[in-house]
Amino acid sequence: MIISPSILSADFANLERDIKAVETADWLHIDVMDGHFVPNITIGVPVVASIRKVTDMPLDVHLMIENPEKYIEAFAHAGADIITFHFEAVSDVNAVIRLIKSFGIKAGMSIKPKTPAEVVFPYLENLDMVLVMTVEPGFGGQKFMQDCAEKIPAIKAKAQDNLIIQVDGGINAETARICTSYGANSLVAGNYIYKSADIKSAIASLR
Ligand code: DX5
Ligand code: ZN
């Protein structure tokens, strides 16, 4: 199980402290938003480059932006280990996957709640990860949508054994169990981890 705490719920004025606090997890999830693809603006390339200097955790960069192909090189050079783009934001999916992989890093593709599972099927063998959003992307702290997680078995049935299936949005110990029972093997969690009184136990409870 790959646990990826989302720093969207961290204190950005104490980001290094809040990254060190989750180092018992596996990856660090970084939400990049542009105010166009989603109605919120968050983190950009310079922040990812600064994060790279203070942690050895793999950086799991979730691009919620239009025209992600314009920024992939910059995020790769900033130190991203996994770059996930949105199916809904691109026209040539395979070209974007190839671009990410050209930097020797993992390529993920995400689908929003209203996007059906089937759209990922033609690309599965080229992808390292599929991210099934379990809330509308844009904000932390939203309620988990179970019908989104129900897309996972169809993806898992078509996927190669080593495909990572990640879920993001409203994940806590209870919803994590639902997602893993459907076949998810990577869990993103923001509020559940960062708003808990005991961060290490919260991470352990997701495993
Ligand atoms: C939402 C982001 C998530 C967010 C999840 O658009 O992609 O990564 O941080 O936050 P929680 O876990 O609080 O729902
Ligand atoms: Zn995310």
PDB file of C-alpha atoms and ligand atoms in Angstrom:
ATOM      1  CA  MET A   1       0.000   0.000   0.000  1.00  0.00           C
ATOM      2  CA  ILE A   2       1.457   3.343  -1.061  1.00  0.00           C
ATOM      3  CA  ILE A   3       0.345   6.087   1.321  1.00  0.00           C
ATOM      4  CA  SER A   4       0.728   9.587  -0.099  1.00  0.00           C
ATOM      5  CA  PRO A   5      -0.099  12.416   2.348  1.00  0.00           C
ATOM      6  CA  SER A   6      -1.400  15.510   0.578  1.00  0.00           C
ATOM      7  CA  ILE A   7       0.409  18.654   1.683  1.00  0.00           C
ATOM      8  CA  LEU A   8      -2.590  20.706   0.564  1.00  0.00           C
ATOM      9  CA  SER A   9      -3.739  20.253   4.172  1.00  0.00           C
ATOM     10  CA  ALA A  10      -0.336  21.208   5.643  1.00  0.00           C
ATOM     11  CA  ASP A  11       0.612  24.604   7.056  1.00  0.00           C
ATOM     12  CA  PHE A  12       2.409  26.256   4.111  1.00  0.00           C
ATOM     13  CA  ALA A  13       4.252  28.586   6.481  1.00  0.00           C
ATOM     14  CA  ASN A  14       5.734  25.477   8.150  1.00  0.00           C
ATOM     15  CA  LEU A  15       5.999  23.227   5.151  1.00  0.00           C
ATOM     16  CA  GLU A  16       9.341  21.591   5.994  1.00  0.00           C
ATOM     17  CA  ARG A  17       8.089  20.743   9.501  1.00  0.00           C
ATOM     18  CA  ASP A  18       4.866  19.327   8.063  1.00  0.00           C
ATOM     19  CA  ILE A  19       6.740  17.251   5.471  1.00  0.00           C
ATOM     20  CA  LYS A  20       9.027  15.748   8.151  1.00  0.00           C
ATOM     21  CA  ALA A  21       5.875  14.902  10.122  1.00  0.00           C
ATOM     22  CA  VAL A  22       4.690  12.471   7.407  1.00  0.00           C
ATOM     23  CA  GLU A  23       7.980  10.762   6.558  1.00  0.00           C
ATOM     24  CA  THR A  24       6.644   7.390   7.794  1.00  0.00           C
ATOM     25  CA  ALA A  25       4.430   7.446   4.688  1.00  0.00           C
ATOM     26  CA  ASP A  26       5.643   6.390   1.237  1.00  0.00           C
ATOM     27  CA  TRP A  27       5.175   9.321  -1.145  1.00  0.00           C
ATOM     28  CA  LEU A  28       4.445  13.009  -0.748  1.00  0.00           C
ATOM     29  CA  HIS A  29       1.374  14.179  -2.706  1.00  0.00           C
ATOM     30  CA  ILE A  30       1.646  17.687  -4.140  1.00  0.00           C
ATOM     31  CA  ASP A  31      -1.490  19.266  -5.619  1.00  0.00           C
ATOM     32  CA  VAL A  32      -0.831  21.732  -8.424  1.00  0.00           C
ATOM     33  CA  MET A  33      -3.867  23.832  -9.387  1.00  0.00           C
ATOM     34  CA  ASP A  34      -4.083  26.620 -11.945  1.00  0.00           C
ATOM     35  CA  GLY A  35      -7.420  28.372 -11.315  1.00  0.00           C
ATOM     36  CA  HIS A  36      -8.609  27.193 -14.779  1.00  0.00           C
ATOM     37  CA  PHE A  37      -8.882  23.417 -14.768  1.00  0.00           C
ATOM     38  CA  VAL A  38     -10.074  23.737 -11.174  1.00  0.00           C
ATOM     39  CA  PRO A  39     -11.345  26.852  -9.388  1.00  0.00           C
ATOM     40  CA  ASN A  40      -8.393  27.029  -6.985  1.00  0.00           C
ATOM     41  CA  ILE A  41      -4.710  28.019  -7.185  1.00  0.00           C
ATOM     42  CA  THR A  42      -2.080  26.231  -5.109  1.00  0.00           C
ATOM     43  CA  ILE A  43       1.531  25.217  -5.663  1.00  0.00           C
ATOM     44  CA  GLY A  44       3.905  25.820  -8.581  1.00  0.00           C
ATOM     45  CA  VAL A  45       7.323  24.697  -9.806  1.00  0.00           C
ATOM     46  CA  PRO A  46       9.512  26.749  -7.378  1.00  0.00           C
ATOM     47  CA  VAL A  47       7.784  25.244  -4.353  1.00  0.00           C
ATOM     48  CA  VAL A  48       8.323  21.713  -5.691  1.00  0.00           C
ATOM     49  CA  ALA A  49      12.024  22.516  -6.218  1.00  0.00           C
ATOM     50  CA  SER A  50      12.281  23.750  -2.622  1.00  0.00           C
ATOM     51  CA  ILE A  51      10.500  20.669  -1.279  1.00  0.00           C
ATOM     52  CA  ARG A  52      12.942  18.474  -3.227  1.00  0.00           C
ATOM     53  CA  LYS A  53      15.791  19.920  -1.145  1.00  0.00           C
ATOM     54  CA  VAL A  54      14.293  19.013   2.242  1.00  0.00           C
ATOM     55  CA  THR A  55      13.033  15.446   1.748  1.00  0.00           C
ATOM     56  CA  ASP A  56      14.010  12.164   0.106  1.00  0.00           C
ATOM     57  CA  MET A  57      10.369  11.068  -0.171  1.00  0.00           C
ATOM     58  CA  PRO A  58       9.221  10.410  -3.742  1.00  0.00           C
ATOM     59  CA  LEU A  59       7.295  13.471  -4.922  1.00  0.00           C
ATOM     60  CA  ASP A  60       3.872  12.523  -6.292  1.00  0.00           C
ATOM     61  CA  VAL A  61       2.834  15.585  -8.287  1.00  0.00           C
ATOM     62  CA  HIS A  62      -0.877  15.812  -9.186  1.00  0.00           C
ATOM     63  CA  LEU A  63      -1.368  18.344 -11.962  1.00  0.00           C
ATOM     64  CA  MET A  64      -4.877  19.817 -11.947  1.00  0.00           C
ATOM     65  CA  ILE A  65      -4.029  22.224 -14.744  1.00  0.00           C
ATOM     66  CA  GLU A  66      -4.912  22.907 -18.351  1.00  0.00           C
ATOM     67  CA  ASN A  67      -2.206  22.205 -20.949  1.00  0.00           C
ATOM     68  CA  PRO A  68      -0.102  20.098 -18.555  1.00  0.00           C
ATOM     69  CA  GLU A  69       2.331  19.321 -21.409  1.00  0.00           C
ATOM     70  CA  LYS A  70       3.663  22.882 -21.146  1.00  0.00           C
ATOM     71  CA  TYR A  71       4.838  22.381 -17.563  1.00  0.00           C
ATOM     72  CA  ILE A  72       5.886  18.728 -17.336  1.00  0.00           C
ATOM     73  CA  GLU A  73       9.550  19.387 -18.125  1.00  0.00           C
ATOM     74  CA  ALA A  74       9.734  22.062 -15.422  1.00  0.00           C
ATOM     75  CA  PHE A  75       8.112  19.838 -12.789  1.00  0.00           C
ATOM     76  CA  ALA A  76      10.372  16.924 -13.762  1.00  0.00           C
ATOM     77  CA  HIS A  77      13.469  19.111 -13.406  1.00  0.00           C
ATOM     78  CA  ALA A  78      12.141  20.442 -10.097  1.00  0.00           C
ATOM     79  CA  GLY A  79      12.315  16.879  -8.771  1.00  0.00           C
ATOM     80  CA  ALA A  80       8.959  15.169  -9.364  1.00  0.00           C
ATOM     81  CA  ASP A  81       9.151  11.360  -9.256  1.00  0.00           C
ATOM     82  CA  ILE A  82       5.588  10.737 -10.413  1.00  0.00           C
ATOM     83  CA  ILE A  83       3.620  13.182 -12.541  1.00  0.00           C
ATOM     84  CA  THR A  84      -0.136  12.692 -12.868  1.00  0.00           C
ATOM     85  CA  PHE A  85      -2.161  14.711 -15.372  1.00  0.00           C
ATOM     86  CA  HIS A  86      -5.910  14.758 -15.972  1.00  0.00           C
ATOM     87  CA  PHE A  87      -7.439  12.901 -18.913  1.00  0.00           C
ATOM     88  CA  GLU A  88      -9.925  15.789 -19.250  1.00  0.00           C
ATOM     89  CA  ALA A  89      -7.116  18.343 -19.691  1.00  0.00           C
ATOM     90  CA  VAL A  90      -5.265  16.891 -22.683  1.00  0.00           C
ATOM     91  CA  SER A  91      -5.949  16.048 -26.308  1.00  0.00           C
ATOM     92  CA  ASP A  92      -3.095  13.623 -27.063  1.00  0.00           C
ATOM     93  CA  VAL A  93      -2.876  11.315 -24.048  1.00  0.00           C
ATOM     94  CA  ASN A  94      -0.056   9.131 -25.396  1.00  0.00           C
ATOM     95  CA  ALA A  95       2.103  12.154 -26.219  1.00  0.00           C
ATOM     96  CA  VAL A  96       1.774  13.416 -22.645  1.00  0.00           C
ATOM     97  CA  ILE A  97       2.626   9.972 -21.225  1.00  0.00           C
ATOM     98  CA  ARG A  98       5.680   9.766 -23.502  1.00  0.00           C
ATOM     99  CA  LEU A  99       6.787  13.235 -22.440  1.00  0.00           C
ATOM    100  CA  ILE A 100       6.605  12.381 -18.729  1.00  0.00           C
ATOM    101  CA  LYS A 101       8.471   9.104 -19.259  1.00  0.00           C
ATOM    102  CA  SER A 102      11.179  10.841 -21.290  1.00  0.00           C
ATOM    103  CA  PHE A 103      12.397  12.296 -17.984  1.00  0.00           C
ATOM    104  CA  GLY A 104      12.773   8.802 -16.487  1.00  0.00           C
ATOM    105  CA  ILE A 105       9.870   9.239 -14.050  1.00  0.00           C
ATOM    106  CA  LYS A 106       6.485   7.569 -13.533  1.00  0.00           C
ATOM    107  CA  ALA A 107       3.427   8.666 -15.503  1.00  0.00           C
ATOM    108  CA  GLY A 108      -0.047   8.787 -13.978  1.00  0.00           C
ATOM    109  CA  MET A 109      -3.399   9.775 -15.452  1.00  0.00           C
ATOM    110  CA  SER A 110      -6.375  10.883 -13.389  1.00  0.00           C
ATOM    111  CA  ILE A 111     -10.105  10.892 -14.039  1.00  0.00           C
ATOM    112  CA  LYS A 112     -12.644  13.225 -12.446  1.00  0.00           C
ATOM    113  CA  PRO A 113     -15.845  11.875 -10.813  1.00  0.00           C
ATOM    114  CA  LYS A 114     -18.007  12.225 -13.944  1.00  0.00           C
ATOM    115  CA  THR A 115     -15.448  10.630 -16.289  1.00  0.00           C
ATOM    116  CA  PRO A 116     -16.120   6.925 -16.912  1.00  0.00           C
ATOM    117  CA  ALA A 117     -13.503   4.268 -16.174  1.00  0.00           C
ATOM    118  CA  GLU A 118     -13.465   3.103 -19.796  1.00  0.00           C
ATOM    119  CA  VAL A 119     -11.552   6.150 -21.025  1.00  0.00           C
ATOM    120  CA  VAL A 120      -8.365   4.885 -19.376  1.00  0.00           C
ATOM    121  CA  PHE A 121      -8.451   1.415 -20.963  1.00  0.00           C
ATOM    122  CA  PRO A 122      -6.577   2.277 -24.199  1.00  0.00           C
ATOM    123  CA  TYR A 123      -3.677   3.771 -22.230  1.00  0.00           C
ATOM    124  CA  LEU A 124      -3.261   1.326 -19.350  1.00  0.00           C
ATOM    125  CA  GLU A 125      -0.201  -0.482 -20.680  1.00  0.00           C
ATOM    126  CA  ASN A 126       1.635   2.831 -21.101  1.00  0.00           C
ATOM    127  CA  LEU A 127       0.706   4.180 -17.667  1.00  0.00           C
ATOM    128  CA  ASP A 128       2.391   3.521 -14.328  1.00  0.00           C
ATOM    129  CA  MET A 129      -0.602   4.786 -12.356  1.00  0.00           C
ATOM    130  CA  VAL A 130      -4.285   5.653 -12.683  1.00  0.00           C
ATOM    131  CA  LEU A 131      -5.652   8.153 -10.155  1.00  0.00           C
ATOM    132  CA  VAL A 132      -9.382   7.769  -9.568  1.00  0.00           C
ATOM    133  CA  MET A 133     -10.652  11.004  -8.012  1.00  0.00           C
ATOM    134  CA  THR A 134     -13.170  10.350  -5.252  1.00  0.00           C
ATOM    135  CA  VAL A 135     -14.141  14.044  -4.960  1.00  0.00           C
ATOM    136  CA  GLU A 136     -14.346  16.869  -7.515  1.00  0.00           C
ATOM    137  CA  PRO A 137     -10.746  18.089  -7.743  1.00  0.00           C
ATOM    138  CA  GLY A 138      -9.980  21.522  -6.351  1.00  0.00           C
ATOM    139  CA  PHE A 139     -10.220  21.454  -2.585  1.00  0.00           C
ATOM    140  CA  GLY A 140      -9.280  19.337   0.418  1.00  0.00           C
ATOM    141  CA  GLY A 141     -11.731  18.244   3.079  1.00  0.00           C
ATOM    142  CA  GLN A 142     -14.609  17.150   0.815  1.00  0.00           C
ATOM    143  CA  LYS A 143     -16.849  14.132   1.291  1.00  0.00           C
ATOM    144  CA  PHE A 144     -15.806  10.797  -0.267  1.00  0.00           C
ATOM    145  CA  MET A 145     -17.953   9.701  -3.234  1.00  0.00           C
ATOM    146  CA  GLN A 146     -18.304   5.927  -3.151  1.00  0.00           C
ATOM    147  CA  ASP A 147     -19.664   5.669  -6.710  1.00  0.00           C
ATOM    148  CA  CYS A 148     -16.280   6.951  -7.932  1.00  0.00           C
ATOM    149  CA  ALA A 149     -14.432   4.180  -6.116  1.00  0.00           C
ATOM    150  CA  GLU A 150     -16.762   1.702  -7.822  1.00  0.00           C
ATOM    151  CA  LYS A 151     -14.848   2.407 -11.066  1.00  0.00           C
ATOM    152  CA  ILE A 152     -11.756   0.690  -9.675  1.00  0.00           C
ATOM    153  CA  PRO A 153     -12.646  -2.991 -10.319  1.00  0.00           C
ATOM    154  CA  ALA A 154     -13.227  -2.326 -14.025  1.00  0.00           C
ATOM    155  CA  ILE A 155      -9.817  -0.662 -14.301  1.00  0.00           C
ATOM    156  CA  LYS A 156      -8.123  -3.371 -12.273  1.00  0.00           C
ATOM    157  CA  ALA A 157      -9.661  -6.099 -14.455  1.00  0.00           C
ATOM    158  CA  LYS A 158      -8.059  -4.616 -17.587  1.00  0.00           C
ATOM    159  CA  ALA A 159      -4.762  -3.523 -16.046  1.00  0.00           C
ATOM    160  CA  GLN A 160      -1.342  -5.122 -15.956  1.00  0.00           C
ATOM    161  CA  ASP A 161      -0.314  -6.469 -12.524  1.00  0.00           C
ATOM    162  CA  ASN A 162       2.030  -3.622 -11.700  1.00  0.00           C
ATOM    163  CA  LEU A 163      -0.375  -0.740 -12.430  1.00  0.00           C
ATOM    164  CA  ILE A 164      -0.755   1.499  -9.390  1.00  0.00           C
ATOM    165  CA  ILE A 165      -4.383   2.460  -8.726  1.00  0.00           C
ATOM    166  CA  GLN A 166      -4.539   5.546  -6.547  1.00  0.00           C
ATOM    167  CA  VAL A 167      -7.552   7.238  -4.947  1.00  0.00           C
ATOM    168  CA  ASP A 168      -7.705  10.873  -3.832  1.00  0.00           C
ATOM    169  CA  GLY A 169     -10.413  12.770  -1.984  1.00  0.00           C
ATOM    170  CA  GLY A 170     -12.156  12.137   1.323  1.00  0.00           C
ATOM    171  CA  ILE A 171      -9.886   9.250   2.269  1.00  0.00           C
ATOM    172  CA  ASN A 172      -9.863   8.180   5.928  1.00  0.00           C
ATOM    173  CA  ALA A 173      -9.462   4.789   7.647  1.00  0.00           C
ATOM    174  CA  GLU A 174     -13.027   3.820   6.759  1.00  0.00           C
ATOM    175  CA  THR A 175     -13.123   4.977   3.121  1.00  0.00           C
ATOM    176  CA  ALA A 176      -9.607   3.584   2.609  1.00  0.00           C
ATOM    177  CA  ARG A 177     -10.962   0.128   3.440  1.00  0.00           C
ATOM    178  CA  ILE A 178     -13.667   0.532   0.796  1.00  0.00           C
ATOM    179  CA  CYS A 179     -11.118   1.610  -1.816  1.00  0.00           C
ATOM    180  CA  THR A 180      -8.638  -1.156  -1.065  1.00  0.00           C
ATOM    181  CA  SER A 181     -11.426  -3.735  -1.197  1.00  0.00           C
ATOM    182  CA  TYR A 182     -12.091  -2.513  -4.760  1.00  0.00           C
ATOM    183  CA  GLY A 183      -8.393  -2.833  -5.630  1.00  0.00           C
ATOM    184  CA  ALA A 184      -6.762   0.529  -4.892  1.00  0.00           C
ATOM    185  CA  ASN A 185      -3.133   0.200  -3.816  1.00  0.00           C
ATOM    186  CA  SER A 186      -2.288   3.861  -3.275  1.00  0.00           C
ATOM    187  CA  LEU A 187      -4.145   6.232  -0.953  1.00  0.00           C
ATOM    188  CA  VAL A 188      -3.868  10.014  -0.937  1.00  0.00           C
ATOM    189  CA  ALA A 189      -5.070  11.706   2.240  1.00  0.00           C
ATOM    190  CA  GLY A 190      -4.901  15.353   3.234  1.00  0.00           C
ATOM    191  CA  ASN A 191      -7.253  16.319   6.014  1.00  0.00           C
ATOM    192  CA  TYR A 192      -7.416  12.869   7.587  1.00  0.00           C
ATOM    193  CA  ILE A 193      -3.645  12.865   8.139  1.00  0.00           C
ATOM    194  CA  TYR A 194      -2.904  16.525   8.802  1.00  0.00           C
ATOM    195  CA  LYS A 195      -5.908  17.329  10.969  1.00  0.00           C
ATOM    196  CA  SER A 196      -5.379  14.293  13.186  1.00  0.00           C
ATOM    197  CA  ALA A 197      -3.890  14.690  16.666  1.00  0.00           C
ATOM    198  CA  ASP A 198      -1.468  11.819  15.978  1.00  0.00           C
ATOM    199  CA  ILE A 199      -0.171  11.944  12.404  1.00  0.00           C
ATOM    200  CA  LYS A 200       1.884   8.729  12.623  1.00  0.00           C
ATOM    201  CA  SER A 201      -1.120   6.737  13.870  1.00  0.00           C
ATOM    202  CA  ALA A 202      -3.303   8.211  11.139  1.00  0.00           C
ATOM    203  CA  ILE A 203      -0.808   7.063   8.498  1.00  0.00           C
ATOM    204  CA  ALA A 204      -0.543   3.620  10.147  1.00  0.00           C
ATOM    205  CA  SER A 205      -4.349   3.315  10.235  1.00  0.00           C
ATOM    206  CA  LEU A 206      -4.470   3.672   6.445  1.00  0.00           C
ATOM    207  CA  ARG A 207      -2.091   0.734   5.872  1.00  0.00           C
TER     208      ARG A 207
HETATM  209  C1  DX5 B   1      -8.217  17.621  -4.192  1.00  0.00           C
HETATM  210  C2  DX5 B   1      -6.789  17.162  -4.116  1.00  0.00           C
HETATM  211  C3  DX5 B   1      -6.503  16.244  -2.989  1.00  0.00           C
HETATM  212  C4  DX5 B   1      -6.757  16.823  -1.601  1.00  0.00           C
HETATM  213  C5  DX5 B   1      -7.381  15.712  -0.806  1.00  0.00           C
HETATM  214  O1  DX5 B   1      -8.460  18.212  -5.398  1.00  0.00           O
HETATM  215  O2  DX5 B   1      -6.407  16.493  -5.301  1.00  0.00           O
HETATM  216  O3  DX5 B   1      -5.203  15.694  -3.057  1.00  0.00           O
HETATM  217  O4  DX5 B   1      -5.612  17.272  -0.941  1.00  0.00           O
HETATM  218  O5  DX5 B   1      -7.768  16.212   0.435  1.00  0.00           O
HETATM  219  P1  DX5 B   1      -8.630  15.349   1.452  1.00  0.00           P
HETATM  220  O6  DX5 B   1      -7.871  14.102   1.733  1.00  0.00           O
HETATM  221  O7  DX5 B   1      -8.732  16.254   2.628  1.00  0.00           O
HETATM  222  O8  DX5 B   1      -9.948  15.086   0.798  1.00  0.00           O
HETATM  223 ZN    ZN B   2      -4.472  15.395  -5.289  1.00  0.00          ZN
END
